[in-house]
Every structure is written in structure tokens, then in C-alpha cells.
mmCIF file with all atom_site columns, C-alpha atoms in Angstrom:
data_model
loop_
_atom_site.group_PDB
_atom_site.id
_atom_site.type_symbol
_atom_site.label_atom_id
_atom_site.label_alt_id
_atom_site.label_comp_id
_atom_site.label_asym_id
_atom_site.label_entity_id
_atom_site.label_seq_id
_atom_site.pdbx_PDB_ins_code
_atom_site.Cartn_x
_atom_site.Cartn_y
_atom_site.Cartn_z
_atom_site.occupancy
_atom_site.B_iso_or_equiv
_atom_site.pdbx_formal_charge
_atom_site.auth_seq_id
_atom_site.auth_comp_id
_atom_site.auth_asym_id
_atom_site.auth_atom_id
_atom_site.pdbx_PDB_model_num
ATOM 1   C CA . UNK Y 1 1   ? 4.213  21.158 -5.749  1.00 46.00 ? 1   UNK Y CA 1
ATOM 2   C CA . UNK Y 1 2   ? 7.746  22.182 -6.330  1.00 66.00 ? 2   UNK Y CA 1
ATOM 3   C CA . UNK Y 1 3   ? 10.282 20.012 -7.655  1.00 88.00 ? 3   UNK Y CA 1
ATOM 4   C CA . UNK Y 1 4   ? 12.463 17.905 -5.536  1.00 97.00 ? 4   UNK Y CA 1
ATOM 5   C CA . UNK Y 1 5   ? 15.998 17.775 -6.250  1.00 98.00 ? 5   UNK Y CA 1
ATOM 6   C CA . UNK Y 1 6   ? 17.730 14.325 -6.367  1.00 98.00 ? 6   UNK Y CA 1
ATOM 7   C CA . UNK Y 1 7   ? 21.944 14.320 -6.002  1.00 98.00 ? 7   UNK Y CA 1
ATOM 8   C CA . UNK Y 1 8   ? 23.850 11.443 -7.582  1.00 98.00 ? 8   UNK Y CA 1
ATOM 9   C CA . UNK Y 1 9   ? 27.631 11.362 -6.701  1.00 98.00 ? 9   UNK Y CA 1
ATOM 10  C CA . UNK Y 1 10  ? 29.556 8.634  -8.237  1.00 97.00 ? 10  UNK Y CA 1
ATOM 11  C CA . UNK Y 1 11  ? 32.601 8.469  -9.829  1.00 96.00 ? 11  UNK Y CA 1
ATOM 12  C CA . UNK Y 1 12  ? 31.319 6.020  -12.820 1.00 95.00 ? 12  UNK Y CA 1
ATOM 13  C CA . UNK Y 1 13  ? 29.867 8.672  -15.289 1.00 97.00 ? 13  UNK Y CA 1
ATOM 14  C CA . UNK Y 1 14  ? 27.416 5.774  -16.801 1.00 96.00 ? 14  UNK Y CA 1
ATOM 15  C CA . UNK Y 1 15  ? 26.147 5.292  -13.137 1.00 96.00 ? 15  UNK Y CA 1
ATOM 16  C CA . UNK Y 1 16  ? 25.384 9.649  -12.858 1.00 97.00 ? 16  UNK Y CA 1
ATOM 17  C CA . UNK Y 1 17  ? 23.754 9.713  -16.598 1.00 97.00 ? 17  UNK Y CA 1
ATOM 18  C CA . UNK Y 1 18  ? 21.565 6.054  -15.890 1.00 97.00 ? 18  UNK Y CA 1
ATOM 19  C CA . UNK Y 1 19  ? 20.009 7.478  -12.367 1.00 98.00 ? 19  UNK Y CA 1
ATOM 20  C CA . UNK Y 1 20  ? 20.113 10.993 -14.086 1.00 98.00 ? 20  UNK Y CA 1
ATOM 21  C CA . UNK Y 1 21  ? 17.985 10.069 -16.791 1.00 98.00 ? 21  UNK Y CA 1
ATOM 22  C CA . UNK Y 1 22  ? 15.533 7.597  -14.547 1.00 97.00 ? 22  UNK Y CA 1
ATOM 23  C CA . UNK Y 1 23  ? 14.733 10.070 -11.894 1.00 98.00 ? 23  UNK Y CA 1
ATOM 24  C CA . UNK Y 1 24  ? 14.468 13.324 -14.542 1.00 97.00 ? 24  UNK Y CA 1
ATOM 25  C CA . UNK Y 1 25  ? 11.632 10.897 -16.381 1.00 96.00 ? 25  UNK Y CA 1
ATOM 26  C CA . UNK Y 1 26  ? 10.489 10.618 -12.422 1.00 95.00 ? 26  UNK Y CA 1
ATOM 27  C CA . UNK Y 1 27  ? 9.696  14.466 -12.777 1.00 96.00 ? 27  UNK Y CA 1
ATOM 28  C CA . UNK Y 1 28  ? 12.573 15.023 -9.959  1.00 97.00 ? 28  UNK Y CA 1
ATOM 29  C CA . UNK Y 1 29  ? 15.145 18.047 -10.673 1.00 97.00 ? 29  UNK Y CA 1
ATOM 30  C CA . UNK Y 1 30  ? 18.568 16.108 -10.728 1.00 98.00 ? 30  UNK Y CA 1
ATOM 31  C CA . UNK Y 1 31  ? 22.233 17.038 -9.853  1.00 98.00 ? 31  UNK Y CA 1
ATOM 32  C CA . UNK Y 1 32  ? 25.228 14.938 -10.749 1.00 98.00 ? 32  UNK Y CA 1
ATOM 33  C CA . UNK Y 1 33  ? 28.905 15.029 -8.698  1.00 98.00 ? 33  UNK Y CA 1
ATOM 34  C CA . UNK Y 1 34  ? 31.813 12.688 -9.401  1.00 98.00 ? 34  UNK Y CA 1
ATOM 35  C CA . UNK Y 1 35  ? 33.550 12.927 -6.674  1.00 98.00 ? 35  UNK Y CA 1
ATOM 36  C CA . UNK Y 1 36  ? 33.156 14.778 -2.847  1.00 98.00 ? 36  UNK Y CA 1
ATOM 37  C CA . UNK Y 1 37  ? 34.184 18.374 -3.318  1.00 97.00 ? 37  UNK Y CA 1
ATOM 38  C CA . UNK Y 1 38  ? 31.417 19.189 -6.179  1.00 98.00 ? 38  UNK Y CA 1
ATOM 39  C CA . UNK Y 1 39  ? 28.923 17.238 -4.361  1.00 98.00 ? 39  UNK Y CA 1
ATOM 40  C CA . UNK Y 1 40  ? 29.269 18.978 -1.190  1.00 98.00 ? 40  UNK Y CA 1
ATOM 41  C CA . UNK Y 1 41  ? 29.135 22.380 -3.118  1.00 98.00 ? 41  UNK Y CA 1
ATOM 42  C CA . UNK Y 1 42  ? 25.595 21.128 -4.762  1.00 98.00 ? 42  UNK Y CA 1
ATOM 43  C CA . UNK Y 1 43  ? 24.557 20.492 -1.535  1.00 98.00 ? 43  UNK Y CA 1
ATOM 44  C CA . UNK Y 1 44  ? 25.078 23.715 -0.426  1.00 98.00 ? 44  UNK Y CA 1
ATOM 45  C CA . UNK Y 1 45  ? 24.103 25.745 -3.188  1.00 98.00 ? 45  UNK Y CA 1
ATOM 46  C CA . UNK Y 1 46  ? 21.146 23.723 -4.069  1.00 98.00 ? 46  UNK Y CA 1
ATOM 47  C CA . UNK Y 1 47  ? 19.906 21.875 -0.759  1.00 97.00 ? 47  UNK Y CA 1
ATOM 48  C CA . UNK Y 1 48  ? 18.834 18.585 -2.674  1.00 98.00 ? 48  UNK Y CA 1
ATOM 49  C CA . UNK Y 1 49  ? 16.089 16.548 -1.056  1.00 98.00 ? 49  UNK Y CA 1
ATOM 50  C CA . UNK Y 1 50  ? 17.749 13.351 -1.615  1.00 98.00 ? 50  UNK Y CA 1
ATOM 51  C CA . UNK Y 1 51  ? 20.997 12.115 -1.929  1.00 98.00 ? 51  UNK Y CA 1
ATOM 52  C CA . UNK Y 1 52  ? 22.422 8.478  -3.836  1.00 98.00 ? 52  UNK Y CA 1
ATOM 53  C CA . UNK Y 1 53  ? 25.877 8.264  -2.792  1.00 97.00 ? 53  UNK Y CA 1
ATOM 54  C CA . UNK Y 1 54  ? 28.417 5.760  -4.099  1.00 95.00 ? 54  UNK Y CA 1
ATOM 55  C CA . UNK Y 1 55  ? 30.484 4.577  -1.083  1.00 93.00 ? 55  UNK Y CA 1
ATOM 56  C CA . UNK Y 1 56  ? 33.782 4.257  -2.922  1.00 90.00 ? 56  UNK Y CA 1
ATOM 57  C CA . UNK Y 1 57  ? 34.570 7.075  -4.303  1.00 92.00 ? 57  UNK Y CA 1
ATOM 58  C CA . UNK Y 1 58  ? 38.447 8.236  -4.759  1.00 91.00 ? 58  UNK Y CA 1
ATOM 59  C CA . UNK Y 1 59  ? 39.509 11.548 -2.732  1.00 93.00 ? 59  UNK Y CA 1
ATOM 60  C CA . UNK Y 1 60  ? 36.821 11.734 -0.130  1.00 94.00 ? 60  UNK Y CA 1
ATOM 61  C CA . UNK Y 1 61  ? 34.592 8.474  0.522   1.00 94.00 ? 61  UNK Y CA 1
ATOM 62  C CA . UNK Y 1 62  ? 31.119 8.070  1.082   1.00 95.00 ? 62  UNK Y CA 1
ATOM 63  C CA . UNK Y 1 63  ? 31.152 8.002  4.909   1.00 96.00 ? 63  UNK Y CA 1
ATOM 64  C CA . UNK Y 1 64  ? 33.227 11.127 4.606   1.00 97.00 ? 64  UNK Y CA 1
ATOM 65  C CA . UNK Y 1 65  ? 30.812 12.845 2.056   1.00 98.00 ? 65  UNK Y CA 1
ATOM 66  C CA . UNK Y 1 66  ? 27.605 11.216 3.985   1.00 98.00 ? 66  UNK Y CA 1
ATOM 67  C CA . UNK Y 1 67  ? 29.165 13.185 7.613   1.00 98.00 ? 67  UNK Y CA 1
ATOM 68  C CA . UNK Y 1 68  ? 29.688 16.786 6.005   1.00 98.00 ? 68  UNK Y CA 1
ATOM 69  C CA . UNK Y 1 69  ? 25.995 16.597 4.205   1.00 98.00 ? 69  UNK Y CA 1
ATOM 70  C CA . UNK Y 1 70  ? 24.654 15.473 7.535   1.00 98.00 ? 70  UNK Y CA 1
ATOM 71  C CA . UNK Y 1 71  ? 26.135 18.932 9.168   1.00 98.00 ? 71  UNK Y CA 1
ATOM 72  C CA . UNK Y 1 72  ? 25.359 20.790 6.529   1.00 97.00 ? 72  UNK Y CA 1
ATOM 73  C CA . UNK Y 1 73  ? 21.416 19.451 6.824   1.00 97.00 ? 73  UNK Y CA 1
ATOM 74  C CA . UNK Y 1 74  ? 20.628 16.570 9.146   1.00 97.00 ? 74  UNK Y CA 1
ATOM 75  C CA . UNK Y 1 75  ? 17.085 16.256 7.089   1.00 97.00 ? 75  UNK Y CA 1
ATOM 76  C CA . UNK Y 1 76  ? 18.631 15.438 3.726   1.00 98.00 ? 76  UNK Y CA 1
ATOM 77  C CA . UNK Y 1 77  ? 17.898 11.824 2.466   1.00 98.00 ? 77  UNK Y CA 1
ATOM 78  C CA . UNK Y 1 78  ? 20.951 9.624  1.992   1.00 98.00 ? 78  UNK Y CA 1
ATOM 79  C CA . UNK Y 1 79  ? 20.673 6.164  0.252   1.00 98.00 ? 79  UNK Y CA 1
ATOM 80  C CA . UNK Y 1 80  ? 24.120 4.908  0.083   1.00 96.00 ? 80  UNK Y CA 1
ATOM 81  C CA . UNK Y 1 81  ? 25.180 2.609  -3.387  1.00 95.00 ? 81  UNK Y CA 1
ATOM 82  C CA . UNK Y 1 82  ? 28.227 -0.078 -2.764  1.00 89.00 ? 82  UNK Y CA 1
ATOM 83  C CA . UNK Y 1 83  ? 30.288 -2.208 -5.222  1.00 81.00 ? 83  UNK Y CA 1
ATOM 84  C CA . UNK Y 1 84  ? 31.570 -3.727 -1.992  1.00 68.00 ? 84  UNK Y CA 1
ATOM 85  C CA . UNK Y 1 85  ? 29.629 -6.060 0.504   1.00 67.00 ? 85  UNK Y CA 1
ATOM 86  C CA . UNK Y 1 86  ? 31.204 -4.246 3.733   1.00 71.00 ? 86  UNK Y CA 1
ATOM 87  C CA . UNK Y 1 87  ? 28.675 -4.836 5.962   1.00 75.00 ? 87  UNK Y CA 1
ATOM 88  C CA . UNK Y 1 88  ? 30.939 -2.381 8.835   1.00 81.00 ? 88  UNK Y CA 1
ATOM 89  C CA . UNK Y 1 89  ? 30.881 0.851  6.684   1.00 88.00 ? 89  UNK Y CA 1
ATOM 90  C CA . UNK Y 1 90  ? 26.769 -0.186 5.435   1.00 90.00 ? 90  UNK Y CA 1
ATOM 91  C CA . UNK Y 1 91  ? 26.634 -0.480 9.322   1.00 91.00 ? 91  UNK Y CA 1
ATOM 92  C CA . UNK Y 1 92  ? 27.997 3.017  9.602   1.00 94.00 ? 92  UNK Y CA 1
ATOM 93  C CA . UNK Y 1 93  ? 27.092 5.000  7.163   1.00 96.00 ? 93  UNK Y CA 1
ATOM 94  C CA . UNK Y 1 94  ? 23.617 3.940  8.695   1.00 96.00 ? 94  UNK Y CA 1
ATOM 95  C CA . UNK Y 1 95  ? 24.311 5.108  12.300  1.00 96.00 ? 95  UNK Y CA 1
ATOM 96  C CA . UNK Y 1 96  ? 25.752 8.612  10.183  1.00 97.00 ? 96  UNK Y CA 1
ATOM 97  C CA . UNK Y 1 97  ? 22.334 8.872  8.905   1.00 97.00 ? 97  UNK Y CA 1
ATOM 98  C CA . UNK Y 1 98  ? 21.838 6.862  5.632   1.00 97.00 ? 98  UNK Y CA 1
ATOM 99  C CA . UNK Y 1 99  ? 18.616 5.279  5.097   1.00 97.00 ? 99  UNK Y CA 1
ATOM 100 C CA . UNK Y 1 100 ? 19.126 2.296  3.533   1.00 95.00 ? 100 UNK Y CA 1
ATOM 101 C CA . UNK Y 1 101 ? 21.888 1.369  0.508   1.00 94.00 ? 101 UNK Y CA 1
ATOM 102 C CA . UNK Y 1 102 ? 21.791 -0.440 -2.627  1.00 95.00 ? 102 UNK Y CA 1
ATOM 103 C CA . UNK Y 1 103 ? 24.903 -2.790 -3.595  1.00 91.00 ? 103 UNK Y CA 1
ATOM 104 C CA . UNK Y 1 104 ? 26.129 -2.602 -7.216  1.00 89.00 ? 104 UNK Y CA 1
ATOM 105 C CA . UNK Y 1 105 ? 24.955 -3.782 -9.469  1.00 90.00 ? 105 UNK Y CA 1
ATOM 106 C CA . UNK Y 1 106 ? 21.290 -2.674 -8.426  1.00 93.00 ? 106 UNK Y CA 1
ATOM 107 C CA . UNK Y 1 107 ? 17.791 -2.817 -9.595  1.00 95.00 ? 107 UNK Y CA 1
ATOM 108 C CA . UNK Y 1 108 ? 17.825 0.403  -11.220 1.00 96.00 ? 108 UNK Y CA 1
ATOM 109 C CA . UNK Y 1 109 ? 13.369 0.277  -10.540 1.00 96.00 ? 109 UNK Y CA 1
ATOM 110 C CA . UNK Y 1 110 ? 13.686 -1.334 -6.722  1.00 97.00 ? 110 UNK Y CA 1
ATOM 111 C CA . UNK Y 1 111 ? 16.143 2.085  -6.705  1.00 97.00 ? 111 UNK Y CA 1
ATOM 112 C CA . UNK Y 1 112 ? 13.318 4.199  -8.303  1.00 97.00 ? 112 UNK Y CA 1
ATOM 113 C CA . UNK Y 1 113 ? 10.587 2.650  -5.972  1.00 97.00 ? 113 UNK Y CA 1
ATOM 114 C CA . UNK Y 1 114 ? 12.927 3.462  -2.976  1.00 97.00 ? 114 UNK Y CA 1
ATOM 115 C CA . UNK Y 1 115 ? 13.569 7.302  -3.969  1.00 98.00 ? 115 UNK Y CA 1
ATOM 116 C CA . UNK Y 1 116 ? 9.482  7.684  -4.465  1.00 97.00 ? 116 UNK Y CA 1
ATOM 117 C CA . UNK Y 1 117 ? 8.858  6.197  -1.939  1.00 96.00 ? 117 UNK Y CA 1
ATOM 118 C CA . UNK Y 1 118 ? 11.272 8.639  0.407   1.00 96.00 ? 118 UNK Y CA 1
ATOM 119 C CA . UNK Y 1 119 ? 10.918 11.654 -1.636  1.00 96.00 ? 119 UNK Y CA 1
ATOM 120 C CA . UNK Y 1 120 ? 5.935  11.150 -2.152  1.00 89.00 ? 120 UNK Y CA 1
ATOM 121 C CA . UNK Y 1 121 ? 5.977  10.243 2.138   1.00 76.00 ? 121 UNK Y CA 1
ATOM 122 C CA . UNK Y 1 122 ? 4.125  13.127 3.529   1.00 50.00 ? 122 UNK Y CA 1
ATOM 123 C CA . UNK Y 1 123 ? 4.262  15.213 0.451   1.00 46.00 ? 123 UNK Y CA 1
ATOM 124 C CA . UNK Y 1 124 ? 0.980  14.751 -0.302  1.00 41.00 ? 124 UNK Y CA 1
ATOM 125 C CA . UNK Y 1 125 ? -0.774 16.220 2.298   1.00 36.00 ? 125 UNK Y CA 1
ATOM 126 C CA . UNK Y 1 126 ? 1.271  19.482 1.281   1.00 34.00 ? 126 UNK Y CA 1
ATOM 127 C CA . UNK Y 1 127 ? -0.104 19.866 -2.224  1.00 33.00 ? 127 UNK Y CA 1
ATOM 128 C CA . UNK Y 1 128 ? -3.179 22.305 -2.771  1.00 30.00 ? 128 UNK Y CA 1
#
């Protein structure tokens, strides 16, 4: 089975490093981006299976990045991360195709379980 690819998009370096360590140790091929421009380059070039996307990023915000990701590939799974309980933004993200969201500070184990469920669902049949 080929390694699934996870892209972590957050302007906070510490969060990117933490999530990369967690998901690398889970066996995923991880990418990171501090902003929307780099995130979309990675989406175009590397076609991640799942994106962990911060809602509040300077420049292009999470909703804008989410719209672009879905235009490039509607099948890419996206989980939003937010430090703000802005229900209207969360609802809009869900309407745009985000699967779920985590509010910071999030429980890293809950996020790990959620990502594993998303990426390992349906892949069991594909193993030969």
C-alpha cells in the first residue's frame, strides 16, 4: 500500500512541527506549508490525500485556501483547525467541503484518530 500524503497548513511553526512528527510516525508522507501560496503549490505538485488546514492564516485565509484546494481536486479530504469559535466560518468551511474541524488547543490523539479514520477508511480493500 502506498503511503498516504498529509499536508499541514498553519502559520505557526510549532504546530506544523508537532503535527508532522505525529503523522510521520503514523506512517504518512507529510508536507508542510506556512501559507496558502505554498500550500496550493504542494496540492498541485504532490496531490495530498488529506489537508489539515488552519482557518486563520495571514494573507490567504483558510476558507480561501479550501476553495482553491477543492477546485484543484474535489476528492482531497480537508480537516480545518481554528483557534476561534467562529461558527459561521466553520459552517462555511463545511459547506465548501471540509469534513470536520478541531478547535485549538486540540487533543492530538483525537486528531490522530480522525485522520487515521479518514485515510484508512476504504483502503483495507485495496491492500493485496
